[in-house]
Coordinates of C-alpha atoms in Angstrom, one line a residue:
X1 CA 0.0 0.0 0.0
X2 CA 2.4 2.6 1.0
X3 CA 4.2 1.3 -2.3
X4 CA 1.2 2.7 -4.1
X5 CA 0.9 5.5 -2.3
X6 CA 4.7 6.7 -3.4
X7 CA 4.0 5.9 -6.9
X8 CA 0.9 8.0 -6.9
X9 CA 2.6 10.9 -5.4
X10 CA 5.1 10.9 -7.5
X11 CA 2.8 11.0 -10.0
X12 CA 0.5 13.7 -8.9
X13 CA 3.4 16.1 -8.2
X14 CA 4.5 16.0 -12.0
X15 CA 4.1 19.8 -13.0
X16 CA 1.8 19.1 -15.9
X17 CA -0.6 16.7 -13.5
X18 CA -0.4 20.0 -11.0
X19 CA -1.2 22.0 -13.8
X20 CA -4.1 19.7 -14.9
X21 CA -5.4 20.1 -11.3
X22 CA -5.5 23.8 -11.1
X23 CA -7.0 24.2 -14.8
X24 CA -9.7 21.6 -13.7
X25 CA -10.4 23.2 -10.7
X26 CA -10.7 26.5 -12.4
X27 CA -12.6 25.2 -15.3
X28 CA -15.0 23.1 -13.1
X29 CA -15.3 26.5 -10.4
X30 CA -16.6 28.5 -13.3
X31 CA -18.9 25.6 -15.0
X32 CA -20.5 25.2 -11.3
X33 CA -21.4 28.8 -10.9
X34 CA -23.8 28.9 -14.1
X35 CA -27.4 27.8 -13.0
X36 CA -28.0 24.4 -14.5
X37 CA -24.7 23.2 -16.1
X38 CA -23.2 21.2 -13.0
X39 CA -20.7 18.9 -12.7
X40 CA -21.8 15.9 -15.5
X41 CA -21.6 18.8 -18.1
X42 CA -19.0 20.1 -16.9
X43 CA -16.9 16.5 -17.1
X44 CA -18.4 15.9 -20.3
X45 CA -17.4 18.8 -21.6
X46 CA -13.5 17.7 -20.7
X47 CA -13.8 14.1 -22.3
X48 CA -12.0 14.9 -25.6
X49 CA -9.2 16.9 -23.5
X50 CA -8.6 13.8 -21.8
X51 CA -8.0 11.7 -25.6
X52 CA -5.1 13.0 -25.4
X53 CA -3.5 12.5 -22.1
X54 CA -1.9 10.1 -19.8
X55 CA -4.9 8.5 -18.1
X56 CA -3.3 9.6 -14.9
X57 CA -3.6 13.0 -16.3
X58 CA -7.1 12.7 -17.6
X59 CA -8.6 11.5 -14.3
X60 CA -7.0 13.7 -12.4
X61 CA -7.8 16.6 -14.8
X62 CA -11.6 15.0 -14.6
X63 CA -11.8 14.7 -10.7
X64 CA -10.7 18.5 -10.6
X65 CA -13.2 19.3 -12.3
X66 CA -15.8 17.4 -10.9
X67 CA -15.2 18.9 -7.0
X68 CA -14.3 22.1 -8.9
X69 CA -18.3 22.2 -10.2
X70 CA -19.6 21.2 -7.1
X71 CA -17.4 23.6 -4.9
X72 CA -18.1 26.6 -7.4
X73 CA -21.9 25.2 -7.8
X74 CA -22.8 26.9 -4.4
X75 CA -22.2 30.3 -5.4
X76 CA -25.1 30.8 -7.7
X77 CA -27.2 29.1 -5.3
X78 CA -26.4 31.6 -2.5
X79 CA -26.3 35.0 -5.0
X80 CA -29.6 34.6 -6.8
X81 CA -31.0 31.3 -5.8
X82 CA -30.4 29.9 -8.3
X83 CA -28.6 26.3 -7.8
X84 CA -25.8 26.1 -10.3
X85 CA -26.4 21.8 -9.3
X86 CA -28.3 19.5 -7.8
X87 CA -26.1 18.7 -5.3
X88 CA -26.4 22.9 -4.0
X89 CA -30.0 23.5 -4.1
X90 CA -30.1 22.4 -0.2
X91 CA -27.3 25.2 0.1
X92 CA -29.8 27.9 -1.1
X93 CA -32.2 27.0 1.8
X94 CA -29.9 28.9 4.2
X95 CA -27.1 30.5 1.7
X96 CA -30.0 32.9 0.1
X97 CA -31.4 34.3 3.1
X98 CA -28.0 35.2 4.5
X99 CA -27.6 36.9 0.9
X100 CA -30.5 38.9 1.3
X101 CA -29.4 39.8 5.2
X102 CA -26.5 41.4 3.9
X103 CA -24.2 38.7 4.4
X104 CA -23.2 37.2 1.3
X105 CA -19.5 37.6 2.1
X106 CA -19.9 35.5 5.0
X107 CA -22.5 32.9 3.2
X108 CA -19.8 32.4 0.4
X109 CA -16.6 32.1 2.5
X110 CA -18.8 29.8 4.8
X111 CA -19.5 27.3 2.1
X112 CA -16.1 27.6 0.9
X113 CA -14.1 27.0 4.0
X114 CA -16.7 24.0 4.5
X115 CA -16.4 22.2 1.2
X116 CA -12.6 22.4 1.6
X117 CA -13.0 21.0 4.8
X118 CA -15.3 18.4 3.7
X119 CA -13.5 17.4 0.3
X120 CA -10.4 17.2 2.5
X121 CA -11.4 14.9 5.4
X122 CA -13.5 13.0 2.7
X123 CA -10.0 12.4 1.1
X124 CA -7.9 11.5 4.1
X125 CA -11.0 8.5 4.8
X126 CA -10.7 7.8 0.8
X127 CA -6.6 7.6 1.1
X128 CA -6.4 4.9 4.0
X129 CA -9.5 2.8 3.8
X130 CA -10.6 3.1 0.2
X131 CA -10.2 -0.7 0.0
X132 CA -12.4 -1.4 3.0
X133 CA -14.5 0.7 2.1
X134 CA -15.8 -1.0 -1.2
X135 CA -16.5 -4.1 0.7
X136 CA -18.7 -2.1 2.8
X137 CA -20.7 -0.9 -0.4
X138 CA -20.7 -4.2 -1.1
X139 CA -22.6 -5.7 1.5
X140 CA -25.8 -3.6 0.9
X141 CA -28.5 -5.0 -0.7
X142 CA -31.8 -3.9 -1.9
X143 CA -33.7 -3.8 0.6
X144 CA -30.5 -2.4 3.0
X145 CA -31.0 1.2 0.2
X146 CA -35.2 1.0 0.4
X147 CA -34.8 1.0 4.5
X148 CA -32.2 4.2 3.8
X149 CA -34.2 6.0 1.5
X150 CA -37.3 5.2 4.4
X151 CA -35.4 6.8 6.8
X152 CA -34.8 9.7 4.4
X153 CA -38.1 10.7 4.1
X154 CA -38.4 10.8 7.9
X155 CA -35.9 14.1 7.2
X156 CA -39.0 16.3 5.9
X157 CA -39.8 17.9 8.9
X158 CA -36.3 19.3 8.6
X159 CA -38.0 20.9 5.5
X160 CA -40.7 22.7 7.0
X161 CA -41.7 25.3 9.4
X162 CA -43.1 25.9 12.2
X163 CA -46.9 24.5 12.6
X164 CA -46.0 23.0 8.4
X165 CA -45.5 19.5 8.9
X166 CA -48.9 18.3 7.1
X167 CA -48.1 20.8 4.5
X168 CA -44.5 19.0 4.1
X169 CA -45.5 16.0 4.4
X170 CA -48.4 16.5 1.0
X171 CA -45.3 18.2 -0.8
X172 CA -43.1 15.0 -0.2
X173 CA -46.3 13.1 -1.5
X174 CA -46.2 15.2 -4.3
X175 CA -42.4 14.7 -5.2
X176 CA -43.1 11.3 -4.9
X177 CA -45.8 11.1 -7.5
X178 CA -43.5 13.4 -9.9
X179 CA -40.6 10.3 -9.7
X180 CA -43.2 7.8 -10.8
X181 CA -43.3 9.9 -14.1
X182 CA -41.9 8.3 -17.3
X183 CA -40.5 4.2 -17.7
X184 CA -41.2 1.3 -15.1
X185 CA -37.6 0.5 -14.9
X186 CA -39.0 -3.0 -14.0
X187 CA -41.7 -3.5 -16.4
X188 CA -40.5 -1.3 -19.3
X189 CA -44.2 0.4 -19.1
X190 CA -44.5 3.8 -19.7
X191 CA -46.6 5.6 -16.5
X192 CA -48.4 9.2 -16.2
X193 CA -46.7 10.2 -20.0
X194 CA -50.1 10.9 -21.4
X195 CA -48.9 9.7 -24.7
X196 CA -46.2 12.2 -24.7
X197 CA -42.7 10.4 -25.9
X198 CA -41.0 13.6 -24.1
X199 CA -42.3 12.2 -20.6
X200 CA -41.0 9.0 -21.1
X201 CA -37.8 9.7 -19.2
X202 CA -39.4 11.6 -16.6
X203 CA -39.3 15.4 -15.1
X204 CA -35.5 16.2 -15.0
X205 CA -34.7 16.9 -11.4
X206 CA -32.9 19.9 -12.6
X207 CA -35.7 21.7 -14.4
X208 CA -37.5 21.0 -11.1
X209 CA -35.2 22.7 -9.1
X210 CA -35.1 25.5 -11.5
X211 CA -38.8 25.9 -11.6
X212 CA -39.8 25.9 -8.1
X213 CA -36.3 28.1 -6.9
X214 CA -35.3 30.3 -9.5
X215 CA -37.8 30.9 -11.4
X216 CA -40.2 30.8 -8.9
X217 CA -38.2 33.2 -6.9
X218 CA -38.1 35.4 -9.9
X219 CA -42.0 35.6 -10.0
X220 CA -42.1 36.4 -6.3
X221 CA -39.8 39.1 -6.9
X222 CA -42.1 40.8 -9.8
X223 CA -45.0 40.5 -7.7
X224 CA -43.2 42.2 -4.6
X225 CA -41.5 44.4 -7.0
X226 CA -43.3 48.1 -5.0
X227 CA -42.2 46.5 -1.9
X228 CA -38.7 45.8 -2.9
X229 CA -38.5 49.5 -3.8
X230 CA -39.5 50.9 -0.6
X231 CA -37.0 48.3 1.3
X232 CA -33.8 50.6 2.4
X233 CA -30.6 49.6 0.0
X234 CA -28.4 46.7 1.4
X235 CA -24.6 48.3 2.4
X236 CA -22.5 46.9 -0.2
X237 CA -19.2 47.0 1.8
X238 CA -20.8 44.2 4.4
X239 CA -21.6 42.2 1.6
X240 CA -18.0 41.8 1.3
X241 CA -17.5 41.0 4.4
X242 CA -15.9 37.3 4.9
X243 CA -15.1 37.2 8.9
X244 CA -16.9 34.3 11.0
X245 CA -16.3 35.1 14.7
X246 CA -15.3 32.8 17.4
X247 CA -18.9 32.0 18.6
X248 CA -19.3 31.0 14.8
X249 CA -16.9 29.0 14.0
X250 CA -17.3 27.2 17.4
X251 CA -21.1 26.8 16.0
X252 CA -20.6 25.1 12.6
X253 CA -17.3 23.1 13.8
X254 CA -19.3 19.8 15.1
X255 CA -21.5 20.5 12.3
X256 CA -18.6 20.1 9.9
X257 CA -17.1 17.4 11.6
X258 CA -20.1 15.5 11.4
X259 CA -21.5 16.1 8.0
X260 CA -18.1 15.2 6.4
X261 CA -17.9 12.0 7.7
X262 CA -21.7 11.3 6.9
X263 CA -21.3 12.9 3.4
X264 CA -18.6 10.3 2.7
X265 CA -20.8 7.3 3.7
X266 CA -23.1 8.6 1.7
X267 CA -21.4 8.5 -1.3
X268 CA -19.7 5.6 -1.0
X269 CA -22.8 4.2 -1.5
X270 CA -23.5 3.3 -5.6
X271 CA -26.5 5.4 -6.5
X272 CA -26.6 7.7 -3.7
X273 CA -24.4 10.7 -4.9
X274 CA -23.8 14.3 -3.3
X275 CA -27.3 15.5 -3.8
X276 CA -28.8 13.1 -1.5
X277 CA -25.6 13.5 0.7
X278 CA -26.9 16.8 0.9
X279 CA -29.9 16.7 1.5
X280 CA -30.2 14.0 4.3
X281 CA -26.9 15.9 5.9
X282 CA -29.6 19.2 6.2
X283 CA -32.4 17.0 7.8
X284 CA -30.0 14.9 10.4
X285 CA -28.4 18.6 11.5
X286 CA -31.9 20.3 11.9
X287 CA -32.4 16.9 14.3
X288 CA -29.3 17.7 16.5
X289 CA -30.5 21.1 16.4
X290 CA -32.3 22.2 19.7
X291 CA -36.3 24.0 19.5
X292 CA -34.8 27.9 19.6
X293 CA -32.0 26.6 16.9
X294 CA -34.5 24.9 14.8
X295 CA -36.4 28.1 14.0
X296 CA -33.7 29.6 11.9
X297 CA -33.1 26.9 9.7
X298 CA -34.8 27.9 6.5
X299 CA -34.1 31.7 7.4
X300 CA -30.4 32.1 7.2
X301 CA -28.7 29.4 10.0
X302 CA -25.3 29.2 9.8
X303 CA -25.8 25.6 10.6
X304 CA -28.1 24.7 7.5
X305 CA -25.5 26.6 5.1
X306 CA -22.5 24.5 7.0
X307 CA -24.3 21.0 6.5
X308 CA -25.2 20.7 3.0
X309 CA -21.7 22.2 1.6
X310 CA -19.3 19.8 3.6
X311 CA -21.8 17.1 3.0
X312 CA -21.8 17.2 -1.0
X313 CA -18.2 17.4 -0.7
X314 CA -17.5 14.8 1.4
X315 CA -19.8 12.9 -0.9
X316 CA -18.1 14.0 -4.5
X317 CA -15.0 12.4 -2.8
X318 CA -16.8 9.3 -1.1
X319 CA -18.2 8.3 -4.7
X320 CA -14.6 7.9 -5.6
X321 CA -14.8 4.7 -3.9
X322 CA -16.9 2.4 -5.6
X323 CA -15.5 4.0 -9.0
X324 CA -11.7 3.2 -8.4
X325 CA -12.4 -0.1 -6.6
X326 CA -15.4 -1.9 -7.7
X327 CA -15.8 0.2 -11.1
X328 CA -19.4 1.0 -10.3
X329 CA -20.5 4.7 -10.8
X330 CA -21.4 6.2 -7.9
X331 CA -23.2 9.0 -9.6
X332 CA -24.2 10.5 -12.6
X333 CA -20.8 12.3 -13.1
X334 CA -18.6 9.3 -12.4
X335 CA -20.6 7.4 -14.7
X336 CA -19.5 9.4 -17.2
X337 CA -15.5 9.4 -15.7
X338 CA -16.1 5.3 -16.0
X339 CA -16.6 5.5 -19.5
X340 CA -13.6 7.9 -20.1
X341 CA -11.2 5.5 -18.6
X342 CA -12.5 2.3 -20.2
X343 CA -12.0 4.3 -23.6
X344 CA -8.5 5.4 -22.3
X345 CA -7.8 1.8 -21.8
X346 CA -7.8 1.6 -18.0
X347 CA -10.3 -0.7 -16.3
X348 CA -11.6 0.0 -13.2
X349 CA -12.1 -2.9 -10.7
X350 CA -11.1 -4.6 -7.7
X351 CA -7.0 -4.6 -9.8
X352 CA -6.8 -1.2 -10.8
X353 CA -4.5 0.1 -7.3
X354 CA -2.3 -3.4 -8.5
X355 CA -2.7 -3.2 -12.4
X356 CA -2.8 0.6 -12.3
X357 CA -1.5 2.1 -9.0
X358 CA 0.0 5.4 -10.6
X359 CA -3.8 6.3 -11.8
X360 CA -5.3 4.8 -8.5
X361 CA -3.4 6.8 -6.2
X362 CA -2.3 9.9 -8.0
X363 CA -6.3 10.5 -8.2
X364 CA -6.9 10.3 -4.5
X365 CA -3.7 12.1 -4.1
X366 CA -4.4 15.0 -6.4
X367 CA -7.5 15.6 -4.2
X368 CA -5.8 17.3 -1.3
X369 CA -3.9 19.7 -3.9
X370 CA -7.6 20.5 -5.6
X371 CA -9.2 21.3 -2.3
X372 CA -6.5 23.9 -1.4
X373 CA -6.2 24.7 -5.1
X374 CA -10.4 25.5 -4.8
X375 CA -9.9 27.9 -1.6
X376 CA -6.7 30.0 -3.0
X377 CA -8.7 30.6 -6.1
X378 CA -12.0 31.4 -4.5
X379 CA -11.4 33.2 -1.3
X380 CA -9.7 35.9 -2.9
X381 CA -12.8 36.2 -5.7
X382 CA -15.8 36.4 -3.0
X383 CA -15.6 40.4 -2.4
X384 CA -16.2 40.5 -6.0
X385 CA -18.6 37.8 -6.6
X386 CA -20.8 39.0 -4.3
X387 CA -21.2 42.4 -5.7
X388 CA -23.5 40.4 -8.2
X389 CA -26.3 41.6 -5.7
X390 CA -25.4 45.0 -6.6
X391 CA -26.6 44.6 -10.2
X392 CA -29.6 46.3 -10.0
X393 CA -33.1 44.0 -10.3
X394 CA -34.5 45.1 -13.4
X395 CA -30.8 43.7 -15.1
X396 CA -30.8 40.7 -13.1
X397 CA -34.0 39.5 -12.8
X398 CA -33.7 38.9 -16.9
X399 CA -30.1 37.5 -16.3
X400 CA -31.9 34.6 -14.1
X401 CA -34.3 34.0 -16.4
X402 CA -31.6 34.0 -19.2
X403 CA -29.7 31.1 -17.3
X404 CA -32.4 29.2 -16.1
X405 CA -33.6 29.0 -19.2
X406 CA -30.4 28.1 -21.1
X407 CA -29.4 25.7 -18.4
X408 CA -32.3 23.3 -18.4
X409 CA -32.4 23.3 -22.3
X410 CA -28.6 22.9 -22.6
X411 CA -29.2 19.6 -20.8
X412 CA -31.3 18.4 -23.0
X413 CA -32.0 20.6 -26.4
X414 CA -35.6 20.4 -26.2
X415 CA -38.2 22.9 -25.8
X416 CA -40.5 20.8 -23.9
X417 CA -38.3 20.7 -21.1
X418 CA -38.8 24.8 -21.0
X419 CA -42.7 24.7 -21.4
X420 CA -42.8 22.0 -18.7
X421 CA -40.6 24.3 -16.5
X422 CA -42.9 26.8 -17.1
X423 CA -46.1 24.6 -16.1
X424 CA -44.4 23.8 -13.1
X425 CA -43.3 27.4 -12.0
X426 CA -47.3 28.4 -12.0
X427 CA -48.2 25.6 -10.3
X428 CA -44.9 26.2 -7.0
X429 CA -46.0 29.6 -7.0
X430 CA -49.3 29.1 -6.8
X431 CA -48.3 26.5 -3.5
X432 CA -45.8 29.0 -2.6
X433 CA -48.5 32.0 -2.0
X434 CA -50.5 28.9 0.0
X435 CA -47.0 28.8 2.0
X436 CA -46.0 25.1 1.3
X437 CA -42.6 24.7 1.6
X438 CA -41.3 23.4 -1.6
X439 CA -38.1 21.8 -0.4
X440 CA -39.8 18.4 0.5
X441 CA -41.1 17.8 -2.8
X442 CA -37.6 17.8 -4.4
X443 CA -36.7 15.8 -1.3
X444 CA -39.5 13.1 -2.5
X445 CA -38.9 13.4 -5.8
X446 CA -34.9 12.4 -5.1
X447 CA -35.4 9.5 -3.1
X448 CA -38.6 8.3 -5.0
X449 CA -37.1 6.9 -7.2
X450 CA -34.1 5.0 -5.9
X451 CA -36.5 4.0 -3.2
X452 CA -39.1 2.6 -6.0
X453 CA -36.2 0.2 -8.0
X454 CA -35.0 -1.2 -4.7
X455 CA -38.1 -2.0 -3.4
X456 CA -39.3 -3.4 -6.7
X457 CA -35.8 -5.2 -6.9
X458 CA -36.2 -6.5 -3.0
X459 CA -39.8 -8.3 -3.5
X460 CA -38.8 -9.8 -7.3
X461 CA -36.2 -11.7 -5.2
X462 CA -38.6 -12.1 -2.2
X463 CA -40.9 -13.8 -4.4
X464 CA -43.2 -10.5 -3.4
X465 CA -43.0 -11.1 0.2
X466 CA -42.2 -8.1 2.8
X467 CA -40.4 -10.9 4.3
X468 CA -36.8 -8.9 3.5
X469 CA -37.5 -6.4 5.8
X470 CA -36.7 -8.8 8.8
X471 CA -34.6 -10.8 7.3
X472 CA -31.6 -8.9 7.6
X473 CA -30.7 -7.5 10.9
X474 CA -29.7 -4.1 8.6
X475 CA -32.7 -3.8 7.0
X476 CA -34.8 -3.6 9.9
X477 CA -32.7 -1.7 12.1
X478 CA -32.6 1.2 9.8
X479 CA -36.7 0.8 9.7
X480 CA -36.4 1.1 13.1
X481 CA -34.7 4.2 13.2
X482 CA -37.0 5.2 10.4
X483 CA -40.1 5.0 12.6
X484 CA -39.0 6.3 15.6
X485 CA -37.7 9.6 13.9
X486 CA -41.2 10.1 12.5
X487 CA -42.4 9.8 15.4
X488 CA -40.1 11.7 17.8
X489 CA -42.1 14.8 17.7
X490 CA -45.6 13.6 18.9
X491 CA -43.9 11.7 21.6
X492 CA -41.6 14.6 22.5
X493 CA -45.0 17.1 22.1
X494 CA -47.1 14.7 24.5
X495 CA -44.1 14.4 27.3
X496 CA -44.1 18.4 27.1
X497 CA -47.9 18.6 27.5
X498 CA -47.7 16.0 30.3
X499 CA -44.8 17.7 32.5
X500 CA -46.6 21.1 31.7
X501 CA -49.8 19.8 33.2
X502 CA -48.0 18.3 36.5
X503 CA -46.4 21.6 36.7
X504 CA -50.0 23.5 36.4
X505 CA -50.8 21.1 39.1
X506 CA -48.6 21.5 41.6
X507 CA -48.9 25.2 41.1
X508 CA -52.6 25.1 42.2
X509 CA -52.4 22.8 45.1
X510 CA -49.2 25.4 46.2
X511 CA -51.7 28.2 46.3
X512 CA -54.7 26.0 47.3
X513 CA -52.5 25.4 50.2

């Protein structure tokens, strides 16, 4: 192993592989911030760099761009709402209402000193028990991910306000109807298409994002637009503003510490990927979070910004795992970095760190070198970045649109996709002026449908028994868990009620006495 590990470093400290690294990282930084391109465009988008390259080099330059989208993915998210990924629409729950406080500075530096963090610690964990690790990925089965995505959904009261949990809970219905849209991946049948060949794959996640964020946000604006005007203007100079106090820091560093390592689970898991990462990361810290702290989640807690960022991170790193060593995708974007290295004559498996230990190693390697090459380049830019909130909104209301727009048809290159944005965008706005939250719809939506397959795939090889939920002591431990999160609040509610009432009691008989 520490063979390997010398080879790789050798490798990954070759000027043009350090050079590779910082282009990526650029490259991928700039790709993230546009609303809608992401990370899988922006690695497709290097694929005939790579043809010519050492497949060291192309890997490396891939997986700097890859943490370089994701990292540079939150900025849009936390400007204008707009999510530049899926994996950053969580950080827009928190990271736009800073932005509109005034503290974009601080929102931006935040996320940046916490995807660092994350991608780092994510790549320490990768270095030493990468191995181990894909064993681990291994072991889960079917219905090991249905009990996970289960216990997912128990996360949408992390989603919604106070005295909104019914109204969450309908929302994460809803999402859950939207992923049944499009192919039985079972049966091959088409579902809820209406006839309509463009349906057949489904809603994109990303024009869903799009439409009920941006776009809807856009709306709002226009509507508000006479009481936007009367709002005093927001100091530019604190915008710029990057200092997190003691108090702060001492805040978000358990939050951090645990989202990193729980990100990097996460994506070691085939399937699961930085969005989900994300999103469950958001939900378990609003958990830890106590009643007063719980309120400002959704409102501009430095907590919900914190969680999400190191998560996705963590994660980007974490799908690494089953890539290198099983040569499983572990998302979208790796999918595509498999097929680049099977073209570039390198097969990913169980042999590539003995077969291929100078592309094995140099990758993880070259991960430390991107993280720090991600904070040089973007601390310095956030004073300026920010002052996007200084464009004034009759320019960048349009400039939203603009991207939006693009962004969902670049994916795809049909015009459907924009009218169905569109559709959907009436219909959020109209929920939105109700005041449902729309986060736990997209919450639904993302784990309906890995949740659907693996519990199709778990009673095909039950025989169509529920039988596998017992079976394994996994399974239904993670129920378990499942169950009693959902119902943590009424029992915590009817202990509260209960103490109140002895106290009320032994009040009166004190004065009765």
């Amino acid at each position: 192993m520490l063979e390997g590990i010398f080879t790789g470093l050798g490798t990954a400290l070759m000027p043009f592989n350090i050079l590779m690294v910082v282009v990526g990282c650029f490259a991928g930084t700039f790709i993230g911030m546009l609303p809608g391109l992401g990370p899988i465009s922006a690695v497709a988008l290097m694929i005939p760099i790579t043809y010519g390259l050492d497949p060291a080099s192309g890997i490396i330059l891939m997986a700097g761009v890859y943490y370089g989208a994701v990292f540079g993915g939150s900025t849009s998210s936390i400007l204008i709402n707009a999510p530049g990924c899926a994996s950053t629409v969580v950080t827009s729950f928190d990271g736009y209402p800073l932005a509109q406080q005034g503290q974009a500075g601080k929102a931006l530096a935040l996320a940046a000193y916490c995807s660092f963090t994350g991608g780092t610690i994510g790549a320490i964990i990768l270095l030493f028990a990468a191995p181990a690790l894909a064993k681990v990925s291994l072991s889960f089965q079917s219905g090991d991910y249905f009990a996970l995505m289960v216990l997912g959904l128990t996360a949408v009261a992390a989603f919604s306000g106070k005295g909104q949990v019914i109204k969450a809970m309908i929302m994460t219905v809803f999402g859950l109807m939207i992923s049944t849209v499009g192919i039985d991946t079972m049966t091959g049948a088409p579902r809820f298409t209406f006839g309509t060949i463009d349906l057949l794959d489904g809603v994109s996640f990303l024009l869903l994002a799009m439409a009920t964020f941006a776009l809807t946000e856009v709306v709002m604006s226009i509507m508000k637009r006479q009481h936007l005007e009367e709002e005093p203007e927001i100091d530019m100079a604190a915008l710029g503003s990057m200092k997190l106090s003691k108090e702060e820091v001492k805040e978000v560093a358990p939050t951090v510490a645990r989202s990193s390592v729980f990100g990097f689970i996460i994506g070691v898991l085939p399937g699961a990927g930085a969005t989900i990462a994300s999103f469950l990361a958001y939900g378990m810290e609003r958990n830890f979070a106590s009643a007063k702290e719980k309120l400002k989640f959704g409102k501009g807690a430095l907590r919900g910004l914190a969680a999400p960022e190191t998560a996705n991170n963590a994660a980007s790193t974490g799908s690494f795992v089953p890539l290198l060593t099983l040569g499983i995708p572990g998302s979208g974007t790796t999918a595509i970095m498999l097929g680049a290295l099977i073209a570039a004559g390198v097969q990913p498996g169980p042999r590539l760190f003995v077969d291929n230990p100078d592309v094995f190693w140099s990758v993880i390697i070259s991960m430390y070198f991107g993280n720090l090459v991600l904070l040089i380049l973007n601390l310095p830019l956030i004073p300026y970045i920010s002052r996007l909130l200084a464009i004034p909104r009759p320019i960048l209301i349009p400039l939203i649109l603009f991207f939006s727009v693009t962004g969902v048809y670049l994916v795809s290159f049909n015009t459907f996709d924009i009218q169905m944005m569109v559709f959907i965008t009436v219909i959020a706005l109209f929920l939105k002026l109700l005041e449902f939250p729309m986060a736990p719809m997209l919450l639904g939506y993302i784990l309906g449908g890995i949740m659907e397959q693996n519990l199709s795939r778990s009673l095909v090889m039950s025989d169509g028994s529920l039988d596998f939920i017992w079976e394994r002591p996994l399974t239904l431990t993670i129920i378990v868990i499942a169950f009693i999160l959902l119902f943590m609040p009424l029992i915590s509610k009817l202990f509260e009620s209960r103490s109140q009432k002895g106290i009320e009691a032994s009040v009166n008989k004190g004065e009765g006495g």
